[in-house]
mmCIF file of C-alpha atoms in Angstrom:
data_model
loop_
_atom_site.group_PDB
_atom_site.id
_atom_site.type_symbol
_atom_site.label_atom_id
_atom_site.label_comp_id
_atom_site.label_asym_id
_atom_site.label_seq_id
_atom_site.Cartn_x
_atom_site.Cartn_y
_atom_site.Cartn_z
ATOM 1 C CA UNK Z 1 -60.165 113.093 -103.899
ATOM 2 C CA UNK Z 2 -61.946 110.194 -106.150
ATOM 3 C CA UNK Z 3 -64.395 108.574 -104.004
ATOM 4 C CA UNK Z 4 -65.889 106.811 -107.116
ATOM 5 C CA UNK Z 5 -64.628 104.524 -110.168
ATOM 6 C CA UNK Z 6 -66.932 104.106 -112.886
ATOM 7 C CA UNK Z 7 -66.567 100.865 -115.526
ATOM 8 C CA UNK Z 8 -69.356 101.638 -117.684
ATOM 9 C CA UNK Z 9 -72.365 102.248 -116.084
ATOM 10 C CA UNK Z 10 -70.963 100.282 -113.182
ATOM 11 C CA UNK Z 11 -69.827 102.395 -109.688
ATOM 12 C CA UNK Z 12 -67.238 101.289 -107.453
ATOM 13 C CA UNK Z 13 -66.915 102.954 -104.455
ATOM 14 C CA UNK Z 14 -63.146 103.717 -103.988
ATOM 15 C CA UNK Z 15 -62.854 102.702 -100.134
ATOM 16 C CA UNK Z 16 -64.598 99.553 -100.476
ATOM 17 C CA UNK Z 17 -62.846 98.847 -103.899
ATOM 18 C CA UNK Z 18 -59.441 98.804 -102.129
ATOM 19 C CA UNK Z 19 -60.397 97.806 -98.990
ATOM 20 C CA UNK Z 20 -61.487 94.475 -100.987
ATOM 21 C CA UNK Z 21 -58.217 94.822 -103.036
ATOM 22 C CA UNK Z 22 -55.931 94.971 -99.946
ATOM 23 C CA UNK Z 23 -58.103 91.717 -98.434
ATOM 24 C CA UNK Z 24 -57.848 89.651 -101.506
ATOM 25 C CA UNK Z 25 -54.042 90.441 -101.639
ATOM 26 C CA UNK Z 26 -53.168 89.592 -98.171
ATOM 27 C CA UNK Z 27 -55.233 86.110 -98.400
ATOM 28 C CA UNK Z 28 -53.218 85.090 -101.577
ATOM 29 C CA UNK Z 29 -49.973 86.077 -99.813
ATOM 30 C CA UNK Z 30 -51.108 84.269 -96.713
ATOM 31 C CA UNK Z 31 -52.246 81.161 -98.789
ATOM 32 C CA UNK Z 32 -49.022 81.200 -100.391
ATOM 33 C CA UNK Z 33 -46.658 80.766 -97.260
ATOM 34 C CA UNK Z 34 -49.356 78.364 -95.938
ATOM 35 C CA UNK Z 35 -48.241 75.996 -98.716
ATOM 36 C CA UNK Z 36 -45.033 75.928 -96.889
ATOM 37 C CA UNK Z 37 -46.525 74.469 -93.592
ATOM 38 C CA UNK Z 38 -49.444 72.403 -94.545
ATOM 39 C CA UNK Z 39 -48.891 70.345 -91.387
ATOM 40 C CA UNK Z 40 -49.893 73.516 -89.357
ATOM 41 C CA UNK Z 41 -52.204 75.277 -91.607
ATOM 42 C CA UNK Z 42 -54.281 73.614 -94.390
ATOM 43 C CA UNK Z 43 -54.452 76.042 -97.254
ATOM 44 C CA UNK Z 44 -58.226 74.902 -98.223
ATOM 45 C CA UNK Z 45 -59.116 75.696 -94.563
ATOM 46 C CA UNK Z 46 -57.270 78.909 -94.973
ATOM 47 C CA UNK Z 47 -59.265 79.885 -97.764
ATOM 48 C CA UNK Z 48 -62.283 78.811 -96.057
ATOM 49 C CA UNK Z 49 -61.287 81.047 -93.086
ATOM 50 C CA UNK Z 50 -60.582 83.990 -94.950
ATOM 51 C CA UNK Z 51 -64.262 83.780 -96.727
ATOM 52 C CA UNK Z 52 -66.070 83.642 -93.132
ATOM 53 C CA UNK Z 53 -63.879 86.246 -91.775
ATOM 54 C CA UNK Z 54 -64.458 88.822 -94.505
ATOM 55 C CA UNK Z 55 -68.273 88.975 -93.225
ATOM 56 C CA UNK Z 56 -67.223 88.662 -89.382
ATOM 57 C CA UNK Z 57 -64.668 91.747 -90.014
ATOM 58 C CA UNK Z 58 -67.312 93.839 -91.759
ATOM 59 C CA UNK Z 59 -70.155 93.050 -89.349
ATOM 60 C CA UNK Z 60 -68.003 93.552 -86.121
ATOM 61 C CA UNK Z 61 -66.283 96.961 -87.660
ATOM 62 C CA UNK Z 62 -70.035 98.052 -88.736
ATOM 63 C CA UNK Z 63 -70.940 97.619 -85.461
ATOM 64 C CA UNK Z 64 -68.788 99.280 -83.691
ATOM 65 C CA UNK Z 65 -68.789 102.494 -85.953
ATOM 66 C CA UNK Z 66 -72.385 102.550 -85.393
ATOM 67 C CA UNK Z 67 -72.387 102.052 -81.239
ATOM 68 C CA UNK Z 68 -68.967 103.578 -80.776
ATOM 69 C CA UNK Z 69 -68.597 106.667 -83.065
ATOM 70 C CA UNK Z 70 -71.313 108.354 -82.218
ATOM 71 C CA UNK Z 71 -73.787 107.612 -85.297
ATOM 72 C CA UNK Z 72 -76.330 105.284 -83.641
ATOM 73 C CA UNK Z 73 -79.074 108.489 -82.903
ATOM 74 C CA UNK Z 74 -78.695 109.508 -86.962
ATOM 75 C CA UNK Z 75 -79.140 105.862 -88.089
ATOM 76 C CA UNK Z 76 -82.104 105.934 -85.866
ATOM 77 C CA UNK Z 77 -83.448 108.930 -87.295
ATOM 78 C CA UNK Z 78 -83.065 108.016 -90.440
ATOM 79 C CA UNK Z 79 -85.536 105.542 -90.158
ATOM 80 C CA UNK Z 80 -88.024 106.737 -87.849
ATOM 81 C CA UNK Z 81 -87.670 110.515 -88.387
ATOM 82 C CA UNK Z 82 -85.454 111.481 -91.412
ATOM 83 C CA UNK Z 83 -86.141 115.239 -91.263
ATOM 84 C CA UNK Z 84 -84.397 114.773 -87.550
ATOM 85 C CA UNK Z 85 -81.152 113.939 -89.351
ATOM 86 C CA UNK Z 86 -78.420 116.399 -90.048
ATOM 87 C CA UNK Z 87 -79.408 118.610 -93.160
ATOM 88 C CA UNK Z 88 -77.722 118.122 -96.239
ATOM 89 C CA UNK Z 89 -74.979 120.866 -97.152
ATOM 90 C CA UNK Z 90 -76.879 123.447 -99.845
ATOM 91 C CA UNK Z 91 -75.677 126.381 -101.782
ATOM 92 C CA UNK Z 92 -75.693 130.072 -99.236
ATOM 93 C CA UNK Z 93 -79.224 131.317 -99.549
ATOM 94 C CA UNK Z 94 -80.991 128.118 -100.840
ATOM 95 C CA UNK Z 95 -84.190 127.188 -98.854
ATOM 96 C CA UNK Z 96 -86.264 124.599 -100.109
ATOM 97 C CA UNK Z 97 -90.223 124.820 -100.552
ATOM 98 C CA UNK Z 98 -91.069 121.168 -101.061
ATOM 99 C CA UNK Z 99 -89.128 117.476 -101.703
ATOM 100 C CA UNK Z 100 -88.966 118.538 -105.365
ATOM 101 C CA UNK Z 101 -86.682 121.552 -104.527
ATOM 102 C CA UNK Z 102 -84.303 119.084 -103.007
ATOM 103 C CA UNK Z 103 -84.311 116.740 -105.592
ATOM 104 C CA UNK Z 104 -83.559 118.931 -108.316
ATOM 105 C CA UNK Z 105 -80.825 120.090 -106.590
ATOM 106 C CA UNK Z 106 -79.545 116.891 -105.552
ATOM 107 C CA UNK Z 107 -79.608 117.486 -102.054
ATOM 108 C CA UNK Z 108 -81.543 114.726 -100.649
ATOM 109 C CA UNK Z 109 -84.988 113.656 -101.031
ATOM 110 C CA UNK Z 110 -86.912 115.287 -98.419
ATOM 111 C CA UNK Z 111 -87.561 118.849 -97.570
ATOM 112 C CA UNK Z 112 -88.147 120.413 -93.881
ATOM 113 C CA UNK Z 113 -90.261 123.200 -95.214
ATOM 114 C CA UNK Z 114 -90.090 124.967 -91.506
ATOM 115 C CA UNK Z 115 -86.443 125.394 -91.617
ATOM 116 C CA UNK Z 116 -85.740 125.098 -95.219
ATOM 117 C CA UNK Z 117 -83.132 122.486 -95.230
ATOM 118 C CA UNK Z 118 -82.825 119.197 -97.160
ATOM 119 C CA UNK Z 119 -82.568 115.712 -96.051
ATOM 120 C CA UNK Z 120 -82.055 111.976 -96.649
ATOM 121 C CA UNK Z 121 -84.847 110.050 -97.498
ATOM 122 C CA UNK Z 122 -86.400 107.272 -94.807
ATOM 123 C CA UNK Z 123 -83.942 104.481 -94.949
ATOM 124 C CA UNK Z 124 -84.139 101.937 -91.998
ATOM 125 C CA UNK Z 125 -81.510 99.830 -93.756
ATOM 126 C CA UNK Z 126 -78.951 102.183 -93.492
ATOM 127 C CA UNK Z 127 -76.815 100.884 -90.579
ATOM 128 C CA UNK Z 128 -76.397 97.484 -92.597
ATOM 129 C CA UNK Z 129 -74.996 99.545 -95.831
ATOM 130 C CA UNK Z 130 -71.261 99.332 -95.045
ATOM 131 C CA UNK Z 131 -70.220 100.432 -98.685
ATOM 132 C CA UNK Z 132 -71.307 104.121 -97.972
ATOM 133 C CA UNK Z 133 -68.301 104.190 -95.176
ATOM 134 C CA UNK Z 134 -68.795 103.589 -91.682
ATOM 135 C CA UNK Z 135 -65.960 101.021 -90.383
ATOM 136 C CA UNK Z 136 -64.345 100.800 -87.569
ATOM 137 C CA UNK Z 137 -61.084 98.727 -87.574
ATOM 138 C CA UNK Z 138 -61.037 97.420 -84.019
ATOM 139 C CA UNK Z 139 -64.595 96.487 -84.185
ATOM 140 C CA UNK Z 140 -63.869 94.078 -87.014
ATOM 141 C CA UNK Z 141 -60.624 92.751 -85.544
ATOM 142 C CA UNK Z 142 -62.573 92.023 -82.015
ATOM 143 C CA UNK Z 143 -65.220 89.851 -83.792
ATOM 144 C CA UNK Z 144 -63.007 88.342 -86.460
ATOM 145 C CA UNK Z 145 -60.610 86.773 -83.694
ATOM 146 C CA UNK Z 146 -63.501 85.309 -81.806
ATOM 147 C CA UNK Z 147 -64.857 84.047 -84.828
ATOM 148 C CA UNK Z 148 -61.344 82.851 -85.955
ATOM 149 C CA UNK Z 149 -60.917 81.118 -82.727
ATOM 150 C CA UNK Z 150 -64.302 79.090 -82.637
ATOM 151 C CA UNK Z 151 -63.121 77.910 -86.579
ATOM 152 C CA UNK Z 152 -59.905 76.970 -85.399
ATOM 153 C CA UNK Z 153 -61.414 75.047 -82.148
ATOM 154 C CA UNK Z 154 -63.363 72.935 -84.572
ATOM 155 C CA UNK Z 155 -60.872 72.420 -86.998
ATOM 156 C CA UNK Z 156 -57.603 71.823 -84.862
ATOM 157 C CA UNK Z 157 -56.466 68.953 -86.518
ATOM 158 C CA UNK Z 158 -56.360 70.999 -89.707
ATOM 159 C CA UNK Z 159 -55.346 74.498 -89.009
ATOM 160 C CA UNK Z 160 -53.684 75.434 -85.948
ATOM 161 C CA UNK Z 161 -53.845 78.427 -83.870
ATOM 162 C CA UNK Z 162 -50.577 79.950 -83.468
ATOM 163 C CA UNK Z 163 -49.495 79.352 -87.138
ATOM 164 C CA UNK Z 164 -52.376 80.940 -88.407
ATOM 165 C CA UNK Z 165 -52.066 83.853 -86.214
ATOM 166 C CA UNK Z 166 -48.470 84.139 -88.022
ATOM 167 C CA UNK Z 167 -50.237 84.493 -91.093
ATOM 168 C CA UNK Z 168 -52.782 86.784 -90.100
ATOM 169 C CA UNK Z 169 -50.489 89.076 -88.873
ATOM 170 C CA UNK Z 170 -48.505 90.887 -91.860
ATOM 171 C CA UNK Z 171 -52.055 89.698 -93.795
ATOM 172 C CA UNK Z 172 -53.781 92.227 -91.779
ATOM 173 C CA UNK Z 173 -50.962 94.782 -91.770
ATOM 174 C CA UNK Z 174 -51.248 94.421 -95.831
ATOM 175 C CA UNK Z 175 -54.919 94.957 -95.710
ATOM 176 C CA UNK Z 176 -54.532 98.184 -94.034
ATOM 177 C CA UNK Z 177 -52.058 99.428 -96.546
ATOM 178 C CA UNK Z 178 -54.866 99.323 -98.926
ATOM 179 C CA UNK Z 179 -57.540 100.634 -96.643
ATOM 180 C CA UNK Z 180 -56.037 103.748 -95.816
ATOM 181 C CA UNK Z 181 -55.353 104.536 -99.557
ATOM 182 C CA UNK Z 182 -58.812 103.677 -99.862
ATOM 183 C CA UNK Z 183 -59.972 106.426 -96.893
ATOM 184 C CA UNK Z 184 -57.421 109.190 -99.090
ATOM 185 C CA UNK Z 185 -59.387 108.862 -101.701
ATOM 186 C CA UNK Z 186 -62.740 108.727 -100.565
ATOM 187 C CA UNK Z 187 -61.576 111.891 -98.339
ATOM 188 C CA UNK Z 188 -62.784 110.229 -95.087
ATOM 189 C CA UNK Z 189 -60.488 109.794 -91.907
ATOM 190 C CA UNK Z 190 -59.452 113.426 -92.683
ATOM 191 C CA UNK Z 191 -56.750 115.449 -90.706
ATOM 192 C CA UNK Z 192 -56.988 118.315 -88.323
ATOM 193 C CA UNK Z 193 -56.573 122.103 -89.816
ATOM 194 C CA UNK Z 194 -52.870 122.322 -90.858
ATOM 195 C CA UNK Z 195 -51.237 125.517 -89.481
ATOM 196 C CA UNK Z 196 -47.787 124.326 -90.628
ATOM 197 C CA UNK Z 197 -46.139 121.726 -92.438
ATOM 198 C CA UNK Z 198 -47.615 119.868 -95.194
ATOM 199 C CA UNK Z 199 -51.163 120.412 -95.994
ATOM 200 C CA UNK Z 200 -54.013 119.422 -98.344
ATOM 201 C CA UNK Z 201 -57.287 120.691 -99.429
ATOM 202 C CA UNK Z 202 -60.762 118.605 -100.331
ATOM 203 C CA UNK Z 203 -63.015 119.442 -102.396
ATOM 204 C CA UNK Z 204 -66.617 121.000 -102.031
ATOM 205 C CA UNK Z 205 -69.185 118.574 -100.640
ATOM 206 C CA UNK Z 206 -66.528 116.128 -98.937
ATOM 207 C CA UNK Z 207 -66.082 115.156 -95.544
ATOM 208 C CA UNK Z 208 -63.482 117.813 -94.873
ATOM 209 C CA UNK Z 209 -65.659 120.810 -96.190
ATOM 210 C CA UNK Z 210 -68.832 119.989 -94.430
ATOM 211 C CA UNK Z 211 -66.995 119.616 -91.286
ATOM 212 C CA UNK Z 212 -65.490 123.294 -91.761
ATOM 213 C CA UNK Z 213 -68.815 124.197 -92.844
ATOM 214 C CA UNK Z 214 -70.427 122.933 -89.571
ATOM 215 C CA UNK Z 215 -68.056 124.570 -87.416
ATOM 216 C CA UNK Z 216 -68.426 127.903 -89.087
ATOM 217 C CA UNK Z 217 -65.177 128.030 -90.784
ATOM 218 C CA UNK Z 218 -66.457 128.366 -94.469
ATOM 219 C CA UNK Z 219 -69.161 129.720 -96.344
ATOM 220 C CA UNK Z 220 -71.205 127.807 -98.389
ATOM 221 C CA UNK Z 221 -69.898 130.076 -101.610
ATOM 222 C CA UNK Z 222 -66.306 128.616 -100.735
ATOM 223 C CA UNK Z 223 -65.061 125.702 -103.387
ATOM 224 C CA UNK Z 224 -62.838 123.598 -100.862
ATOM 225 C CA UNK Z 225 -61.971 122.671 -97.424
ATOM 226 C CA UNK Z 226 -59.145 124.753 -95.415
ATOM 227 C CA UNK Z 227 -56.056 122.924 -95.450
ATOM 228 C CA UNK Z 228 -55.780 120.181 -93.285
ATOM 229 C CA UNK Z 229 -53.021 117.494 -92.540
ATOM 230 C CA UNK Z 230 -52.631 114.717 -94.856
ATOM 231 C CA UNK Z 231 -53.163 112.347 -91.748
ATOM 232 C CA UNK Z 232 -54.633 109.336 -94.159
ATOM 233 C CA UNK Z 233 -51.069 109.219 -96.051
ATOM 234 C CA UNK Z 234 -49.262 109.301 -92.792
ATOM 235 C CA UNK Z 235 -51.378 106.485 -91.803
ATOM 236 C CA UNK Z 236 -50.757 104.528 -94.977
ATOM 237 C CA UNK Z 237 -46.883 105.124 -94.583
ATOM 238 C CA UNK Z 238 -46.831 103.961 -91.161
ATOM 239 C CA UNK Z 239 -49.288 100.627 -91.961
ATOM 240 C CA UNK Z 240 -46.554 100.151 -95.028
ATOM 241 C CA UNK Z 241 -43.666 99.990 -92.454
ATOM 242 C CA UNK Z 242 -45.704 98.103 -90.021
ATOM 243 C CA UNK Z 243 -46.585 95.520 -92.834
ATOM 244 C CA UNK Z 244 -42.753 95.484 -93.759
ATOM 245 C CA UNK Z 245 -41.400 94.818 -90.075
ATOM 246 C CA UNK Z 246 -43.880 92.179 -89.862
ATOM 247 C CA UNK Z 247 -43.574 90.527 -92.541
ATOM 248 C CA UNK Z 248 -39.656 90.386 -92.416
ATOM 249 C CA UNK Z 249 -39.987 89.108 -88.871
ATOM 250 C CA UNK Z 250 -42.324 86.451 -90.634
ATOM 251 C CA UNK Z 251 -39.616 85.156 -92.634
ATOM 252 C CA UNK Z 252 -36.714 85.275 -90.416
ATOM 253 C CA UNK Z 253 -38.639 83.718 -87.298
ATOM 254 C CA UNK Z 254 -38.972 80.433 -88.343
ATOM 255 C CA UNK Z 255 -40.904 79.070 -85.099
ATOM 256 C CA UNK Z 256 -44.806 79.501 -86.064
ATOM 257 C CA UNK Z 257 -45.889 80.436 -82.777
ATOM 258 C CA UNK Z 258 -48.272 83.463 -83.022
ATOM 259 C CA UNK Z 259 -45.558 86.306 -82.326
ATOM 260 C CA UNK Z 260 -46.235 87.540 -85.735
ATOM 261 C CA UNK Z 261 -49.326 88.896 -84.884
ATOM 262 C CA UNK Z 262 -48.397 90.126 -81.596
ATOM 263 C CA UNK Z 263 -45.725 92.241 -82.904
ATOM 264 C CA UNK Z 264 -48.335 93.856 -85.377
ATOM 265 C CA UNK Z 265 -51.083 94.451 -82.701
ATOM 266 C CA UNK Z 266 -48.286 96.047 -80.831
ATOM 267 C CA UNK Z 267 -46.863 98.411 -83.579
ATOM 268 C CA UNK Z 268 -50.616 99.243 -84.957
ATOM 269 C CA UNK Z 269 -51.413 100.156 -81.330
ATOM 270 C CA UNK Z 270 -48.683 102.580 -81.408
ATOM 271 C CA UNK Z 271 -48.653 104.358 -84.402
ATOM 272 C CA UNK Z 272 -52.195 104.340 -84.802
ATOM 273 C CA UNK Z 273 -52.738 106.079 -81.155
ATOM 274 C CA UNK Z 274 -50.196 108.709 -81.947
ATOM 275 C CA UNK Z 275 -51.618 109.527 -85.297
ATOM 276 C CA UNK Z 276 -55.335 109.684 -84.285
ATOM 277 C CA UNK Z 277 -54.405 113.067 -82.634
ATOM 278 C CA UNK Z 278 -54.223 114.466 -85.968
ATOM 279 C CA UNK Z 279 -57.775 113.235 -87.466
ATOM 280 C CA UNK Z 280 -60.392 115.759 -87.158
ATOM 281 C CA UNK Z 281 -63.254 113.107 -88.380
ATOM 282 C CA UNK Z 282 -65.633 112.584 -85.928
ATOM 283 C CA UNK Z 283 -65.323 109.143 -84.841
ATOM 284 C CA UNK Z 284 -66.245 108.635 -81.165
ATOM 285 C CA UNK Z 285 -64.215 110.812 -78.039
ATOM 286 C CA UNK Z 286 -64.637 109.585 -74.612
ATOM 287 C CA UNK Z 287 -63.259 111.262 -71.399
ATOM 288 C CA UNK Z 288 -64.374 114.880 -72.561
ATOM 289 C CA UNK Z 289 -62.432 114.154 -75.736
ATOM 290 C CA UNK Z 290 -59.418 113.077 -74.493
ATOM 291 C CA UNK Z 291 -59.312 109.803 -76.653
ATOM 292 C CA UNK Z 292 -61.198 108.379 -79.865
ATOM 293 C CA UNK Z 293 -62.785 104.858 -79.597
ATOM 294 C CA UNK Z 294 -59.713 103.527 -81.437
ATOM 295 C CA UNK Z 295 -57.576 104.892 -78.786
ATOM 296 C CA UNK Z 296 -59.619 103.880 -75.840
#
């Protein structure tokens, strides 16, 4: 786990850094392929569209996370009543008596003196701060697709939907590979408890550690989480295989009719649906916890 990279005084969140890197490489690869079919997809319009879809994808992914992953109440409380939010993990036996005690321990800015717990300070804009994490892929995919359809209808003589869909099919698949690497380094999207087979532990104050602490499986004296399934690596491997399969199909299938995107959507849906059962992070569960938001 390596959630932050440092370059001098600058901090780069691992998840968002690799997400950006993956998106950039995907756009460059798609642009290179568009140079072979300029009569179907204008390389210039492709770059323009990719910049628009970057923002649309982030916005859609954030909206789905807030509304469907079960965090809406937490974000509302963070604005109107920060002391009603979930207490931040503290050392065993620690009870704060003032806001200063929380700040001194780097446990947030506010102290609930009645409960002796520390909480984050008021932040009414937290729902917009996606760089802290909290992006749901399918929300971004839906909004980006709607925006892309609008854009391509407006410039239909310069960028045709079927051909652009083929370029997007392998582009999105490549971006997901880097996104899952970012998940692994950030420690998010962690797996369920591992009773057999490959397993990994995450350090103190990681998402997995906090989850096990909330469930009463650990004490605050513990230094790492319990062993969990390395599902981020499984998803990374699955996304890599999907990308290779989709890109190989794109290179061998000469008709630009959108089938590459269709193939990606089917393969990604199958692998994601299966691997969701090995995840244990809270991500919105439906039908008495039978399906996650992404599975639904």
